[in-house]
mmCIF file of C-alpha atoms in Angstrom:
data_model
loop_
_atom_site.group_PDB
_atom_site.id
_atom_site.type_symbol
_atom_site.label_atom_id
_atom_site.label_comp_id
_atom_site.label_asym_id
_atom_site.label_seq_id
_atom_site.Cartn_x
_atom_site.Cartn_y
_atom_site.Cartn_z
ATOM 1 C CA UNK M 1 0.000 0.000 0.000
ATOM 2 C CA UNK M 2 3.017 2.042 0.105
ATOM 3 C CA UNK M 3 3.127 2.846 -3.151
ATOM 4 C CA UNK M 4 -0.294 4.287 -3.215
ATOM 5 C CA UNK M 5 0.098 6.548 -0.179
ATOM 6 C CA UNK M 6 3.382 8.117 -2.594
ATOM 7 C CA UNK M 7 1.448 8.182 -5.420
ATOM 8 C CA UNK M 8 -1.322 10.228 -3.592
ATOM 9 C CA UNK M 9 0.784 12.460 -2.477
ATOM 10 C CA UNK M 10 2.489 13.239 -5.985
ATOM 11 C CA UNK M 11 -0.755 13.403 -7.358
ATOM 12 C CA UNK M 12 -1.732 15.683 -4.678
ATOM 13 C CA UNK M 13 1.189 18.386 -5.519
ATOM 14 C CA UNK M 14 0.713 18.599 -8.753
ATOM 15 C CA UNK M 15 -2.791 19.453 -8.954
ATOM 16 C CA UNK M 16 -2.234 21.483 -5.786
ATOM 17 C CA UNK M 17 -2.528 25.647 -6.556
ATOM 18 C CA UNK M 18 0.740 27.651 -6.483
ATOM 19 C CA UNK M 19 1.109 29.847 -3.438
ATOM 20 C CA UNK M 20 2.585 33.506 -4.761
ATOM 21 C CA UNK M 21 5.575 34.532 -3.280
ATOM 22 C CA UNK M 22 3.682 37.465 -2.346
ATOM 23 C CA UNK M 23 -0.011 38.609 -2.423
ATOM 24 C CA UNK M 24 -1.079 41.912 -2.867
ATOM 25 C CA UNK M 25 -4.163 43.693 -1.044
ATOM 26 C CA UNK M 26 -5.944 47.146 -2.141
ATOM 27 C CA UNK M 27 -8.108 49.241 -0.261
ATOM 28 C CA UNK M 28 -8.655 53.317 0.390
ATOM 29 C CA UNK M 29 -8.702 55.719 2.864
ATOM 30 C CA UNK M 30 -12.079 54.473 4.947
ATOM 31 C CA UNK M 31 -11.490 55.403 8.945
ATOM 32 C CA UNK M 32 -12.403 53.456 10.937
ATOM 33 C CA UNK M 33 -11.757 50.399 8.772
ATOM 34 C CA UNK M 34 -8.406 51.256 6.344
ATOM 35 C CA UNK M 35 -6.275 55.083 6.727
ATOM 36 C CA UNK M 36 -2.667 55.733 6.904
ATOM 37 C CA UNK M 37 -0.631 56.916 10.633
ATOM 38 C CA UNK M 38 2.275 57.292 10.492
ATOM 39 C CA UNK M 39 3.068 56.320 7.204
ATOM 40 C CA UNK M 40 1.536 52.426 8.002
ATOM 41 C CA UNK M 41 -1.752 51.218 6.748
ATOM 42 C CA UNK M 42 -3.840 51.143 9.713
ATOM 43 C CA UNK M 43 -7.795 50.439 10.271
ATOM 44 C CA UNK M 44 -10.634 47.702 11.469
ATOM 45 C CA UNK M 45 -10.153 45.837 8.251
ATOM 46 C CA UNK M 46 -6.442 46.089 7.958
ATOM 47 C CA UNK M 47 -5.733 44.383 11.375
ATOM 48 C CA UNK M 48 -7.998 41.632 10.152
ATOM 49 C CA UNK M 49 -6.647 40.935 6.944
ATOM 50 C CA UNK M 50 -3.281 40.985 8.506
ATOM 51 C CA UNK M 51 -4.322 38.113 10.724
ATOM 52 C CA UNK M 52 -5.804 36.161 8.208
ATOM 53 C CA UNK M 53 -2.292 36.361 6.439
ATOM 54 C CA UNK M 54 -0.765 35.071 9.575
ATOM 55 C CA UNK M 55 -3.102 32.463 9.986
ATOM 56 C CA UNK M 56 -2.842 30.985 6.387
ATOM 57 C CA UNK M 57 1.067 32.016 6.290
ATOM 58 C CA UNK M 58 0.969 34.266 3.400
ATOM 59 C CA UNK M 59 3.528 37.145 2.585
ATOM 60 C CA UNK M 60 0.689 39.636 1.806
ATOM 61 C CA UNK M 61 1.459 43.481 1.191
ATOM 62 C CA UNK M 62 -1.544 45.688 1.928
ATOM 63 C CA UNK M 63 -1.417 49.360 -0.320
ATOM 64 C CA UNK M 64 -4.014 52.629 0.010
ATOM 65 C CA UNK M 65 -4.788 53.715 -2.933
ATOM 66 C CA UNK M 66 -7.487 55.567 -4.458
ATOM 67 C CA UNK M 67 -11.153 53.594 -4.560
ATOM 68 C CA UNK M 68 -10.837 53.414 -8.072
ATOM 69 C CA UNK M 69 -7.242 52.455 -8.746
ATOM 70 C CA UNK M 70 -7.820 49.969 -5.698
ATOM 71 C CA UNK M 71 -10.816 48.302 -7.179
ATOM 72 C CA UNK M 72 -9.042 48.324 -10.691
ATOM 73 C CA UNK M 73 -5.548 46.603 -9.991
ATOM 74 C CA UNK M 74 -7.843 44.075 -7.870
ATOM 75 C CA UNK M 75 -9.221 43.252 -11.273
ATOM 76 C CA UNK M 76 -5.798 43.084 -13.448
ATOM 77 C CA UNK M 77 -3.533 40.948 -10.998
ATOM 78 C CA UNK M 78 -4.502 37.233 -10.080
ATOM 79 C CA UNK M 79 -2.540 37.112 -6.928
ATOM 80 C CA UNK M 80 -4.792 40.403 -5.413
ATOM 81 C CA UNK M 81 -7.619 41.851 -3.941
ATOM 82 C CA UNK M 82 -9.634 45.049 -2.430
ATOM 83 C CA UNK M 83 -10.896 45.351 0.311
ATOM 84 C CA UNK M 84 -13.688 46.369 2.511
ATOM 85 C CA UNK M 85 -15.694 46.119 -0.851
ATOM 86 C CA UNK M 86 -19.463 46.207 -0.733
ATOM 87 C CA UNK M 87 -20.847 42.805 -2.368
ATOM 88 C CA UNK M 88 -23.639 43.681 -4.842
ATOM 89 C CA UNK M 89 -25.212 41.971 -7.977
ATOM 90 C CA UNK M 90 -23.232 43.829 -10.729
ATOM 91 C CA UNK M 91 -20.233 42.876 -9.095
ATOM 92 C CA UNK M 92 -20.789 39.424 -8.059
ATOM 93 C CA UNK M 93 -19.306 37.734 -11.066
ATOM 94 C CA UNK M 94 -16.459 40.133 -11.101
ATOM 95 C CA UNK M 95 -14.348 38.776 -8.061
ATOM 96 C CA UNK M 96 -14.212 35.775 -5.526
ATOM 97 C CA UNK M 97 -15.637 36.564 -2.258
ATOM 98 C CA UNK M 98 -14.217 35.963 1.403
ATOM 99 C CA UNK M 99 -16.465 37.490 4.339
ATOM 100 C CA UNK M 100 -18.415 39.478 5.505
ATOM 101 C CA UNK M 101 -15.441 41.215 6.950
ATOM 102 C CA UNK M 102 -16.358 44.148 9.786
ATOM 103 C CA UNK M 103 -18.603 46.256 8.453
ATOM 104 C CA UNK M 104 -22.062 48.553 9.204
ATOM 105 C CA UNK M 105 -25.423 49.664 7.729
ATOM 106 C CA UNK M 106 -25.044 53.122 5.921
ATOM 107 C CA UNK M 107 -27.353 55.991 5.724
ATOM 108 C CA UNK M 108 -27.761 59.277 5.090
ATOM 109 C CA UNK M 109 -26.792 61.782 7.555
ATOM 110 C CA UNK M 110 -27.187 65.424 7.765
ATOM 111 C CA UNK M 111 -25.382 68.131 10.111
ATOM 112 C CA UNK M 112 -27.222 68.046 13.260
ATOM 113 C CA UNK M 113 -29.694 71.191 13.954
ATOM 114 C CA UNK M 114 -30.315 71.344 10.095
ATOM 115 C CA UNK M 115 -33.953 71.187 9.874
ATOM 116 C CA UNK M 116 -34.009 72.932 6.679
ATOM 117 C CA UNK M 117 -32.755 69.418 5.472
ATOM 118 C CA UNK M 118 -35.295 67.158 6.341
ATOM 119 C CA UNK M 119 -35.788 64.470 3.457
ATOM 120 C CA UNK M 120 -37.533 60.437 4.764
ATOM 121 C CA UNK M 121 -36.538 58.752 1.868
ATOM 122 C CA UNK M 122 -34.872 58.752 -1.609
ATOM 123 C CA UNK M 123 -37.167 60.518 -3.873
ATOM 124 C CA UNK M 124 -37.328 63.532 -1.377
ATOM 125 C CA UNK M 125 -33.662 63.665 -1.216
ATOM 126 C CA UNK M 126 -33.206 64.651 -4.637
ATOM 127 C CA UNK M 127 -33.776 68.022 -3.470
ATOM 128 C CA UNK M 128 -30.753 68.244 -1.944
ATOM 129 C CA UNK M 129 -27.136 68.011 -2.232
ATOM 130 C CA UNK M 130 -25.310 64.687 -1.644
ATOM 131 C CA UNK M 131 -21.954 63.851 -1.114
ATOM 132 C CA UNK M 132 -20.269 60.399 -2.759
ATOM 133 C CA UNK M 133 -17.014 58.782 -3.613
ATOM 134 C CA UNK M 134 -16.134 58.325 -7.248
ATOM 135 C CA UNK M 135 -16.337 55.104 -8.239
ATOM 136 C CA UNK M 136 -17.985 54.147 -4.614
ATOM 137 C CA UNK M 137 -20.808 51.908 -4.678
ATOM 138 C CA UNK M 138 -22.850 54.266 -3.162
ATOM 139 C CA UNK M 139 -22.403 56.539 -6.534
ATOM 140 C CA UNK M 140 -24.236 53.838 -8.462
ATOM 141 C CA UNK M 141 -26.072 53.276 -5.912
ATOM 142 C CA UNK M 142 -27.934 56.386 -6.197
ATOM 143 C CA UNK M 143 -27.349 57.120 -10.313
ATOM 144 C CA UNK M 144 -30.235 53.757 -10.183
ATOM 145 C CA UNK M 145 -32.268 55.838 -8.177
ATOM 146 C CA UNK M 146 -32.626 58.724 -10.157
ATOM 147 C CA UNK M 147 -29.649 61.134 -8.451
ATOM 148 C CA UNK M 148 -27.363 63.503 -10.949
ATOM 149 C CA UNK M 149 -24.193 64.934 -11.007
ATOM 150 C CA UNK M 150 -24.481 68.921 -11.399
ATOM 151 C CA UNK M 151 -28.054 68.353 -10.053
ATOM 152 C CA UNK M 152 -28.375 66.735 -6.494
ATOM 153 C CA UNK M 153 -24.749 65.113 -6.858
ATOM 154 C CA UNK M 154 -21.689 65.635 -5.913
ATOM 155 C CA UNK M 155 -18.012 63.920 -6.513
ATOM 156 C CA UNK M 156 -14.986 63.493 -4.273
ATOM 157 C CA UNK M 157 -12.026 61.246 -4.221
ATOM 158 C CA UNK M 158 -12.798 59.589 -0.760
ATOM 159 C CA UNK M 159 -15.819 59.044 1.488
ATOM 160 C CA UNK M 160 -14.304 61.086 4.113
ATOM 161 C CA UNK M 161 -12.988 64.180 1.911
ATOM 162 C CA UNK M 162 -16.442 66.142 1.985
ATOM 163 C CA UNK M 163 -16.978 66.578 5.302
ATOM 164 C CA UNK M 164 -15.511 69.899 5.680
ATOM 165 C CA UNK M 165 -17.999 71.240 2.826
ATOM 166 C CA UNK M 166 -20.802 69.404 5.368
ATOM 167 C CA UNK M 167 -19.917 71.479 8.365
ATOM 168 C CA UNK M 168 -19.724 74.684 6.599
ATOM 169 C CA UNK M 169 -23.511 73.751 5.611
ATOM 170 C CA UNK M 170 -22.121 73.303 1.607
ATOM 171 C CA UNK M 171 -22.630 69.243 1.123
ATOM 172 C CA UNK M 172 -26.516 68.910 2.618
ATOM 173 C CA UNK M 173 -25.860 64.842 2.993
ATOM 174 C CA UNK M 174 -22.938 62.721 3.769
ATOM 175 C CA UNK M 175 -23.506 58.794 3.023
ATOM 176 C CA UNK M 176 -22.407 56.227 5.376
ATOM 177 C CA UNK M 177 -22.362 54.169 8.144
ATOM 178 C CA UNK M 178 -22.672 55.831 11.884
ATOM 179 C CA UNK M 179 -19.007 54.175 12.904
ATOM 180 C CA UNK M 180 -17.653 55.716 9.645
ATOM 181 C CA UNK M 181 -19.181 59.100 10.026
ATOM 182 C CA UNK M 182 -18.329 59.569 13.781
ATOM 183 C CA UNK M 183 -14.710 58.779 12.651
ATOM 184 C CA UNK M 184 -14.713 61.001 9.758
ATOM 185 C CA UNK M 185 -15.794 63.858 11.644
ATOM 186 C CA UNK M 186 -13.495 63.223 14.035
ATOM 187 C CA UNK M 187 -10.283 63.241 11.783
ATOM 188 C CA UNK M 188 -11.852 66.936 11.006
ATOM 189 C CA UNK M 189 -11.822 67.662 14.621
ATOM 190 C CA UNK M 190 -15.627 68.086 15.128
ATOM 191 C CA UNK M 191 -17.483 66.760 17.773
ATOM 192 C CA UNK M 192 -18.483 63.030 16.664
ATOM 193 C CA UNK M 193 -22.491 63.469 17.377
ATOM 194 C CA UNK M 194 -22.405 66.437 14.820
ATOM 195 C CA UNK M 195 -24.121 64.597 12.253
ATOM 196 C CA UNK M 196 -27.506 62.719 12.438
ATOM 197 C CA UNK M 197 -28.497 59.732 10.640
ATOM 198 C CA UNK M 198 -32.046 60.305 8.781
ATOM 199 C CA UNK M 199 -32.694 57.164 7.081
ATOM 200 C CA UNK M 200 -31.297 53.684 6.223
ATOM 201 C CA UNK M 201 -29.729 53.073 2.691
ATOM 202 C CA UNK M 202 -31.369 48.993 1.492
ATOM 203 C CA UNK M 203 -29.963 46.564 -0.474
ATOM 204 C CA UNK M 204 -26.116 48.013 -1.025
ATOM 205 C CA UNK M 205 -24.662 44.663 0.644
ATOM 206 C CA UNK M 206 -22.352 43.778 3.432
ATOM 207 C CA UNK M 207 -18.194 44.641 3.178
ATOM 208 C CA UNK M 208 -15.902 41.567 2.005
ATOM 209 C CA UNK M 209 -12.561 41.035 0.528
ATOM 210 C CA UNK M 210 -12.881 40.681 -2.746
ATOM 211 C CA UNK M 211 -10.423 38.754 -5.010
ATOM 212 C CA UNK M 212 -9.277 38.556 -8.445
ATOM 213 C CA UNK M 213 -11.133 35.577 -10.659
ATOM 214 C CA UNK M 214 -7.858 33.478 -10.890
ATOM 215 C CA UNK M 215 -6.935 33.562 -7.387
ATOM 216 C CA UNK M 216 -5.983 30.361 -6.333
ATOM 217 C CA UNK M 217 -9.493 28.833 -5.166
ATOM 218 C CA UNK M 218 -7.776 26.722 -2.142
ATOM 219 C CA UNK M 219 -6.427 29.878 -0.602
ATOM 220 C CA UNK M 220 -9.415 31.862 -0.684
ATOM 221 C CA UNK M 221 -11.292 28.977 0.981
ATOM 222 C CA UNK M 222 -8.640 28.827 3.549
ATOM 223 C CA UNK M 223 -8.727 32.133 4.111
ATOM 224 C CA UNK M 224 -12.529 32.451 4.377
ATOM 225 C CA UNK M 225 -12.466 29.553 6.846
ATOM 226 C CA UNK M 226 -9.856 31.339 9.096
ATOM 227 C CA UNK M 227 -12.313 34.635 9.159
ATOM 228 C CA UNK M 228 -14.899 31.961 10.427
ATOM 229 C CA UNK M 229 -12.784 30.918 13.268
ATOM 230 C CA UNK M 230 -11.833 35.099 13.966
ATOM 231 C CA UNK M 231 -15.366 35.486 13.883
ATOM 232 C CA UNK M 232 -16.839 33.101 16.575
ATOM 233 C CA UNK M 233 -13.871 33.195 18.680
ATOM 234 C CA UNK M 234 -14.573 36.985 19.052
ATOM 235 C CA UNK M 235 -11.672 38.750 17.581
ATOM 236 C CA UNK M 236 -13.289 40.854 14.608
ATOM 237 C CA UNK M 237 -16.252 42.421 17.324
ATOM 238 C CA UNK M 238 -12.585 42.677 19.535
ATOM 239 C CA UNK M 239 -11.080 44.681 16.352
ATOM 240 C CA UNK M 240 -14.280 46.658 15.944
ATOM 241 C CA UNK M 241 -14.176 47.831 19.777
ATOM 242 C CA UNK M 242 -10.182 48.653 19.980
ATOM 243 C CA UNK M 243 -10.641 50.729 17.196
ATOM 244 C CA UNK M 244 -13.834 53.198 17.515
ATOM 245 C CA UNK M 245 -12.936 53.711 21.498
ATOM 246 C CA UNK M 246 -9.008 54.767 20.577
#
Protein backbone atom coordinates (compact mmCIF):
# COMPACT_ATOMS: atom_id res chain seq x y z
CA UNK A 1 0.00 0.00 0.00
CA UNK A 2 3.02 2.04 0.10
CA UNK A 3 3.13 2.85 -3.15
CA UNK A 4 -0.29 4.29 -3.22
CA UNK A 5 0.10 6.55 -0.18
CA UNK A 6 3.38 8.12 -2.59
CA UNK A 7 1.45 8.18 -5.42
CA UNK A 8 -1.32 10.23 -3.59
CA UNK A 9 0.78 12.46 -2.48
CA UNK A 10 2.49 13.24 -5.98
CA UNK A 11 -0.75 13.40 -7.36
CA UNK A 12 -1.73 15.68 -4.68
CA UNK A 13 1.19 18.39 -5.52
CA UNK A 14 0.71 18.60 -8.75
CA UNK A 15 -2.79 19.45 -8.95
CA UNK A 16 -2.23 21.48 -5.79
CA UNK A 17 -2.53 25.65 -6.56
CA UNK A 18 0.74 27.65 -6.48
CA UNK A 19 1.11 29.85 -3.44
CA UNK A 20 2.59 33.51 -4.76
CA UNK A 21 5.58 34.53 -3.28
CA UNK A 22 3.68 37.46 -2.35
CA UNK A 23 -0.01 38.61 -2.42
CA UNK A 24 -1.08 41.91 -2.87
CA UNK A 25 -4.16 43.69 -1.04
CA UNK A 26 -5.94 47.15 -2.14
CA UNK A 27 -8.11 49.24 -0.26
CA UNK A 28 -8.65 53.32 0.39
CA UNK A 29 -8.70 55.72 2.86
CA UNK A 30 -12.08 54.47 4.95
CA UNK A 31 -11.49 55.40 8.94
CA UNK A 32 -12.40 53.46 10.94
CA UNK A 33 -11.76 50.40 8.77
CA UNK A 34 -8.41 51.26 6.34
CA UNK A 35 -6.28 55.08 6.73
CA UNK A 36 -2.67 55.73 6.90
CA UNK A 37 -0.63 56.92 10.63
CA UNK A 38 2.27 57.29 10.49
CA UNK A 39 3.07 56.32 7.20
CA UNK A 40 1.54 52.43 8.00
CA UNK A 41 -1.75 51.22 6.75
CA UNK A 42 -3.84 51.14 9.71
CA UNK A 43 -7.79 50.44 10.27
CA UNK A 44 -10.63 47.70 11.47
CA UNK A 45 -10.15 45.84 8.25
CA UNK A 46 -6.44 46.09 7.96
CA UNK A 47 -5.73 44.38 11.37
CA UNK A 48 -8.00 41.63 10.15
CA UNK A 49 -6.65 40.93 6.94
CA UNK A 50 -3.28 40.98 8.51
CA UNK A 51 -4.32 38.11 10.72
CA UNK A 52 -5.80 36.16 8.21
CA UNK A 53 -2.29 36.36 6.44
CA UNK A 54 -0.77 35.07 9.58
CA UNK A 55 -3.10 32.46 9.99
CA UNK A 56 -2.84 30.99 6.39
CA UNK A 57 1.07 32.02 6.29
CA UNK A 58 0.97 34.27 3.40
CA UNK A 59 3.53 37.15 2.58
CA UNK A 60 0.69 39.64 1.81
CA UNK A 61 1.46 43.48 1.19
CA UNK A 62 -1.54 45.69 1.93
CA UNK A 63 -1.42 49.36 -0.32
CA UNK A 64 -4.01 52.63 0.01
CA UNK A 65 -4.79 53.72 -2.93
CA UNK A 66 -7.49 55.57 -4.46
CA UNK A 67 -11.15 53.59 -4.56
CA UNK A 68 -10.84 53.41 -8.07
CA UNK A 69 -7.24 52.45 -8.75
CA UNK A 70 -7.82 49.97 -5.70
CA UNK A 71 -10.82 48.30 -7.18
CA UNK A 72 -9.04 48.32 -10.69
CA UNK A 73 -5.55 46.60 -9.99
CA UNK A 74 -7.84 44.07 -7.87
CA UNK A 75 -9.22 43.25 -11.27
CA UNK A 76 -5.80 43.08 -13.45
CA UNK A 77 -3.53 40.95 -11.00
CA UNK A 78 -4.50 37.23 -10.08
CA UNK A 79 -2.54 37.11 -6.93
CA UNK A 80 -4.79 40.40 -5.41
CA UNK A 81 -7.62 41.85 -3.94
CA UNK A 82 -9.63 45.05 -2.43
CA UNK A 83 -10.90 45.35 0.31
CA UNK A 84 -13.69 46.37 2.51
CA UNK A 85 -15.69 46.12 -0.85
CA UNK A 86 -19.46 46.21 -0.73
CA UNK A 87 -20.85 42.81 -2.37
CA UNK A 88 -23.64 43.68 -4.84
CA UNK A 89 -25.21 41.97 -7.98
CA UNK A 90 -23.23 43.83 -10.73
CA UNK A 91 -20.23 42.88 -9.09
CA UNK A 92 -20.79 39.42 -8.06
CA UNK A 93 -19.31 37.73 -11.07
CA UNK A 94 -16.46 40.13 -11.10
CA UNK A 95 -14.35 38.78 -8.06
CA UNK A 96 -14.21 35.77 -5.53
CA UNK A 97 -15.64 36.56 -2.26
CA UNK A 98 -14.22 35.96 1.40
CA UNK A 99 -16.47 37.49 4.34
CA UNK A 100 -18.42 39.48 5.50
CA UNK A 101 -15.44 41.22 6.95
CA UNK A 102 -16.36 44.15 9.79
CA UNK A 103 -18.60 46.26 8.45
CA UNK A 104 -22.06 48.55 9.20
CA UNK A 105 -25.42 49.66 7.73
CA UNK A 106 -25.04 53.12 5.92
CA UNK A 107 -27.35 55.99 5.72
CA UNK A 108 -27.76 59.28 5.09
CA UNK A 109 -26.79 61.78 7.55
CA UNK A 110 -27.19 65.42 7.76
CA UNK A 111 -25.38 68.13 10.11
CA UNK A 112 -27.22 68.05 13.26
CA UNK A 113 -29.69 71.19 13.95
CA UNK A 114 -30.32 71.34 10.10
CA UNK A 115 -33.95 71.19 9.87
CA UNK A 116 -34.01 72.93 6.68
CA UNK A 117 -32.76 69.42 5.47
CA UNK A 118 -35.29 67.16 6.34
CA UNK A 119 -35.79 64.47 3.46
CA UNK A 120 -37.53 60.44 4.76
CA UNK A 121 -36.54 58.75 1.87
CA UNK A 122 -34.87 58.75 -1.61
CA UNK A 123 -37.17 60.52 -3.87
CA UNK A 124 -37.33 63.53 -1.38
CA UNK A 125 -33.66 63.66 -1.22
CA UNK A 126 -33.21 64.65 -4.64
CA UNK A 127 -33.78 68.02 -3.47
CA UNK A 128 -30.75 68.24 -1.94
CA UNK A 129 -27.14 68.01 -2.23
CA UNK A 130 -25.31 64.69 -1.64
CA UNK A 131 -21.95 63.85 -1.11
CA UNK A 132 -20.27 60.40 -2.76
CA UNK A 133 -17.01 58.78 -3.61
CA UNK A 134 -16.13 58.33 -7.25
CA UNK A 135 -16.34 55.10 -8.24
CA UNK A 136 -17.99 54.15 -4.61
CA UNK A 137 -20.81 51.91 -4.68
CA UNK A 138 -22.85 54.27 -3.16
CA UNK A 139 -22.40 56.54 -6.53
CA UNK A 140 -24.24 53.84 -8.46
CA UNK A 141 -26.07 53.28 -5.91
CA UNK A 142 -27.93 56.39 -6.20
CA UNK A 143 -27.35 57.12 -10.31
CA UNK A 144 -30.24 53.76 -10.18
CA UNK A 145 -32.27 55.84 -8.18
CA UNK A 146 -32.63 58.72 -10.16
CA UNK A 147 -29.65 61.13 -8.45
CA UNK A 148 -27.36 63.50 -10.95
CA UNK A 149 -24.19 64.93 -11.01
CA UNK A 150 -24.48 68.92 -11.40
CA UNK A 151 -28.05 68.35 -10.05
CA UNK A 152 -28.37 66.73 -6.49
CA UNK A 153 -24.75 65.11 -6.86
CA UNK A 154 -21.69 65.64 -5.91
CA UNK A 155 -18.01 63.92 -6.51
CA UNK A 156 -14.99 63.49 -4.27
CA UNK A 157 -12.03 61.25 -4.22
CA UNK A 158 -12.80 59.59 -0.76
CA UNK A 159 -15.82 59.04 1.49
CA UNK A 160 -14.30 61.09 4.11
CA UNK A 161 -12.99 64.18 1.91
CA UNK A 162 -16.44 66.14 1.98
CA UNK A 163 -16.98 66.58 5.30
CA UNK A 164 -15.51 69.90 5.68
CA UNK A 165 -18.00 71.24 2.83
CA UNK A 166 -20.80 69.40 5.37
CA UNK A 167 -19.92 71.48 8.36
CA UNK A 168 -19.72 74.68 6.60
CA UNK A 169 -23.51 73.75 5.61
CA UNK A 170 -22.12 73.30 1.61
CA UNK A 171 -22.63 69.24 1.12
CA UNK A 172 -26.52 68.91 2.62
CA UNK A 173 -25.86 64.84 2.99
CA UNK A 174 -22.94 62.72 3.77
CA UNK A 175 -23.51 58.79 3.02
CA UNK A 176 -22.41 56.23 5.38
CA UNK A 177 -22.36 54.17 8.14
CA UNK A 178 -22.67 55.83 11.88
CA UNK A 179 -19.01 54.18 12.90
CA UNK A 180 -17.65 55.72 9.64
CA UNK A 181 -19.18 59.10 10.03
CA UNK A 182 -18.33 59.57 13.78
CA UNK A 183 -14.71 58.78 12.65
CA UNK A 184 -14.71 61.00 9.76
CA UNK A 185 -15.79 63.86 11.64
CA UNK A 186 -13.50 63.22 14.04
CA UNK A 187 -10.28 63.24 11.78
CA UNK A 188 -11.85 66.94 11.01
CA UNK A 189 -11.82 67.66 14.62
CA UNK A 190 -15.63 68.09 15.13
CA UNK A 191 -17.48 66.76 17.77
CA UNK A 192 -18.48 63.03 16.66
CA UNK A 193 -22.49 63.47 17.38
CA UNK A 194 -22.40 66.44 14.82
CA UNK A 195 -24.12 64.60 12.25
CA UNK A 196 -27.51 62.72 12.44
CA UNK A 197 -28.50 59.73 10.64
CA UNK A 198 -32.05 60.30 8.78
CA UNK A 199 -32.69 57.16 7.08
CA UNK A 200 -31.30 53.68 6.22
CA UNK A 201 -29.73 53.07 2.69
CA UNK A 202 -31.37 48.99 1.49
CA UNK A 203 -29.96 46.56 -0.47
CA UNK A 204 -26.12 48.01 -1.02
CA UNK A 205 -24.66 44.66 0.64
CA UNK A 206 -22.35 43.78 3.43
CA UNK A 207 -18.19 44.64 3.18
CA UNK A 208 -15.90 41.57 2.01
CA UNK A 209 -12.56 41.04 0.53
CA UNK A 210 -12.88 40.68 -2.75
CA UNK A 211 -10.42 38.75 -5.01
CA UNK A 212 -9.28 38.56 -8.45
CA UNK A 213 -11.13 35.58 -10.66
CA UNK A 214 -7.86 33.48 -10.89
CA UNK A 215 -6.94 33.56 -7.39
CA UNK A 216 -5.98 30.36 -6.33
CA UNK A 217 -9.49 28.83 -5.17
CA UNK A 218 -7.78 26.72 -2.14
CA UNK A 219 -6.43 29.88 -0.60
CA UNK A 220 -9.41 31.86 -0.68
CA UNK A 221 -11.29 28.98 0.98
CA UNK A 222 -8.64 28.83 3.55
CA UNK A 223 -8.73 32.13 4.11
CA UNK A 224 -12.53 32.45 4.38
CA UNK A 225 -12.47 29.55 6.85
CA UNK A 226 -9.86 31.34 9.10
CA UNK A 227 -12.31 34.64 9.16
CA UNK A 228 -14.90 31.96 10.43
CA UNK A 229 -12.78 30.92 13.27
CA UNK A 230 -11.83 35.10 13.97
CA UNK A 231 -15.37 35.49 13.88
CA UNK A 232 -16.84 33.10 16.57
CA UNK A 233 -13.87 33.19 18.68
CA UNK A 234 -14.57 36.98 19.05
CA UNK A 235 -11.67 38.75 17.58
CA UNK A 236 -13.29 40.85 14.61
CA UNK A 237 -16.25 42.42 17.32
CA UNK A 238 -12.58 42.68 19.54
CA UNK A 239 -11.08 44.68 16.35
CA UNK A 240 -14.28 46.66 15.94
CA UNK A 241 -14.18 47.83 19.78
CA UNK A 242 -10.18 48.65 19.98
CA UNK A 243 -10.64 50.73 17.20
CA UNK A 244 -13.83 53.20 17.52
CA UNK A 245 -12.94 53.71 21.50
CA UNK A 246 -9.01 54.77 20.58
Amino acid sequence: MRWWWWFTCFSSALWAEPVPDEIRFYTEHLPPYSYMTDDTVDGINVELIRLLCQRTELNCRIELLPWRRAFDNAQQQPYSGVFSTSRTEERESLFQWVGPIASDWGYLFRLKGRNDVNPTNLEEAKAYRLAVARGDVYESYFKRHGFEYGVNMLDFTTKPEPVPLFLAKRVDLLVGSPRSVRSWLQQYGAPEDSAEALFKLRNVGDNYLALHPAFPTELAARLQQELELLREQGVIQALIEQYTHQ
